[in-house]
Amino acid sequence: MKELMQSLREASLKAITEAQDMDLLETLRVKYLGKKGELTAILRQMGQLSAQERPAMGQLANQLRSDIENAIEARKTELSAALLEKKLRDEALDVSLPGEKQPIGHKHPMYNVLDQIKDIFIGMGFEIVDGPEVELADYNFTKLNIDEGHPSREWTDTFYFTEDSSILLRTQTSPMQIHAMETRELPIRIIAPGRVYRKDEVDATHSPMFHQIEGMVIDKGVTMSDLKATLNLVVEKIYGKGTVTRFRPHHFPFTEPSCEMDIQCHKCGGKGCPTCKGEGWIEVLGAGMVHPKVLAGCGIDPDVYSGWAFGMGLERLAMGEYKITDLRLIFENDVRFLEQF
């Protein structure tokens, strides 16, 4: 029996030392120490020994069990350390390598232009105001001296919510001028950017939803020359020194006198093309001196105060800034187009 245990010791310790994974190590433990294992088979032969031999053989068997268990634990520790080292090696991160570039969004070209305009007017002492897109007809029309029967008040031109035409999607940001004159102390210098809605057919320069920027100054001694100088400065800040503009007489109910301001077409340089509809010029805004009736309706004495106002289409400014030939591109959300900016 002593020889069997010695043979088992040599075979088991050699097999345990050479085991390459945890599963094999567990198999060896069962093989040598399990209920049906080789050590148990040897111990069953203890009954064949004399009373004098049994204590010595029992001691040898216990020592053999202990040696096998210790060998298994030692090998388990070695394998665990090797697995950890391999995992650390396989999952190592080289912080000196460049990371993967993650694409991120950026501002829409139209809002880049809006930010430029805000910076320009803030630099001139203007405040930025905001207001509701769902507006009362009194503020969108009546208080701006646009009486019943005016074409812009027709259902064919305006999106109304009520049958009596009292609530609508604003057709301009001009209502903010009325809100400002009713609630602010004089003098007033504001711009009011925002979305507006009109029943326009979609083409290269029109859309039923677009963005507009209204501006207004109310103070003593304000003249038309102040208006022209301010607008020329704004256009040159956006498009560069020497940008060609022109002012044409026009009529708006809420200004008197009134004008429209055009910039020379950026696409054809004034020769005429589809972008400017063959005219060589692109209308960018309407403007004029605030009508005395509008001032008086807001409780401002037109004999003491005067003012000017303008409204410009933000999309058309963006088209000029980025040489965009079709307004529809701005709203189509085509990534190929937007990524250019």
Short mmCIF file of N, CA, C and O in Angstrom, two decimals, residues 21 35 54 66 92 101 112 132 168 184 202 212 230 240 313 316:
data_model
loop_
_atom_site.label_atom_id
_atom_site.label_comp_id
_atom_site.label_asym_id
_atom_site.label_seq_id
_atom_site.Cartn_x
_atom_site.Cartn_y
_atom_site.Cartn_z
N ASP A 21 -5.51 24.78 -17.17
CA ASP A 21 -6.71 25.60 -16.97
C ASP A 21 -7.48 25.11 -15.75
O ASP A 21 -7.22 24.02 -15.23
N LYS A 35 -15.04 11.04 -4.02
CA LYS A 35 -15.54 9.86 -3.33
C LYS A 35 -15.18 8.58 -4.06
O LYS A 35 -15.04 7.52 -3.45
N ARG A 54 -1.90 -0.10 10.42
CA ARG A 54 -2.93 0.88 10.06
C ARG A 54 -2.59 2.32 10.46
O ARG A 54 -2.78 3.24 9.65
N SER A 66 -3.32 15.96 2.06
CA SER A 66 -2.94 17.35 2.30
C SER A 66 -2.03 17.88 1.20
O SER A 66 -2.18 19.02 0.74
N ALA A 92 -5.18 46.00 -22.62
CA ALA A 92 -4.34 47.17 -22.37
C ALA A 92 -4.74 48.33 -23.29
O ALA A 92 -5.08 48.12 -24.46
N LYS A 101 -12.20 59.80 -33.95
CA LYS A 101 -12.88 61.08 -34.09
C LYS A 101 -14.39 60.87 -34.08
O LYS A 101 -14.92 60.09 -34.86
N ASN A 112 -25.88 80.87 -37.85
CA ASN A 112 -24.60 81.58 -37.84
C ASN A 112 -24.80 83.03 -38.22
O ASN A 112 -24.23 83.95 -37.61
N PRO A 132 -44.54 85.80 -28.77
CA PRO A 132 -45.31 84.63 -29.20
C PRO A 132 -45.43 84.52 -30.71
O PRO A 132 -45.53 85.52 -31.42
N LEU A 168 -54.00 84.23 -34.89
CA LEU A 168 -53.31 83.76 -36.10
C LEU A 168 -51.86 83.41 -35.80
O LEU A 168 -51.35 83.70 -34.72
N ARG A 184 -42.20 99.29 -22.60
CA ARG A 184 -40.85 99.76 -22.29
C ARG A 184 -40.79 101.28 -22.18
O ARG A 184 -41.57 102.00 -22.79
N VAL A 202 -43.83 77.78 -52.33
CA VAL A 202 -42.41 77.47 -52.16
C VAL A 202 -41.68 77.63 -53.49
O VAL A 202 -42.09 77.10 -54.52
N GLN A 212 -37.61 85.96 -39.57
CA GLN A 212 -37.53 87.39 -39.81
C GLN A 212 -36.88 88.07 -38.61
O GLN A 212 -36.95 87.58 -37.49
N THR A 230 -27.58 102.98 -40.59
CA THR A 230 -27.54 101.77 -39.76
C THR A 230 -27.62 100.51 -40.61
O THR A 230 -26.83 99.57 -40.42
N GLY A 240 -19.32 92.31 -46.14
CA GLY A 240 -18.02 92.89 -46.44
C GLY A 240 -18.11 94.33 -46.93
O GLY A 240 -19.14 94.78 -47.44
N GLY A 313 -35.59 89.30 -43.91
CA GLY A 313 -35.68 87.85 -43.94
C GLY A 313 -34.33 87.21 -43.68
O GLY A 313 -33.35 87.47 -44.38
N ARG A 316 -32.77 84.93 -46.48
CA ARG A 316 -32.18 85.62 -47.62
C ARG A 316 -30.80 86.18 -47.28
O ARG A 316 -29.91 86.21 -48.13
#
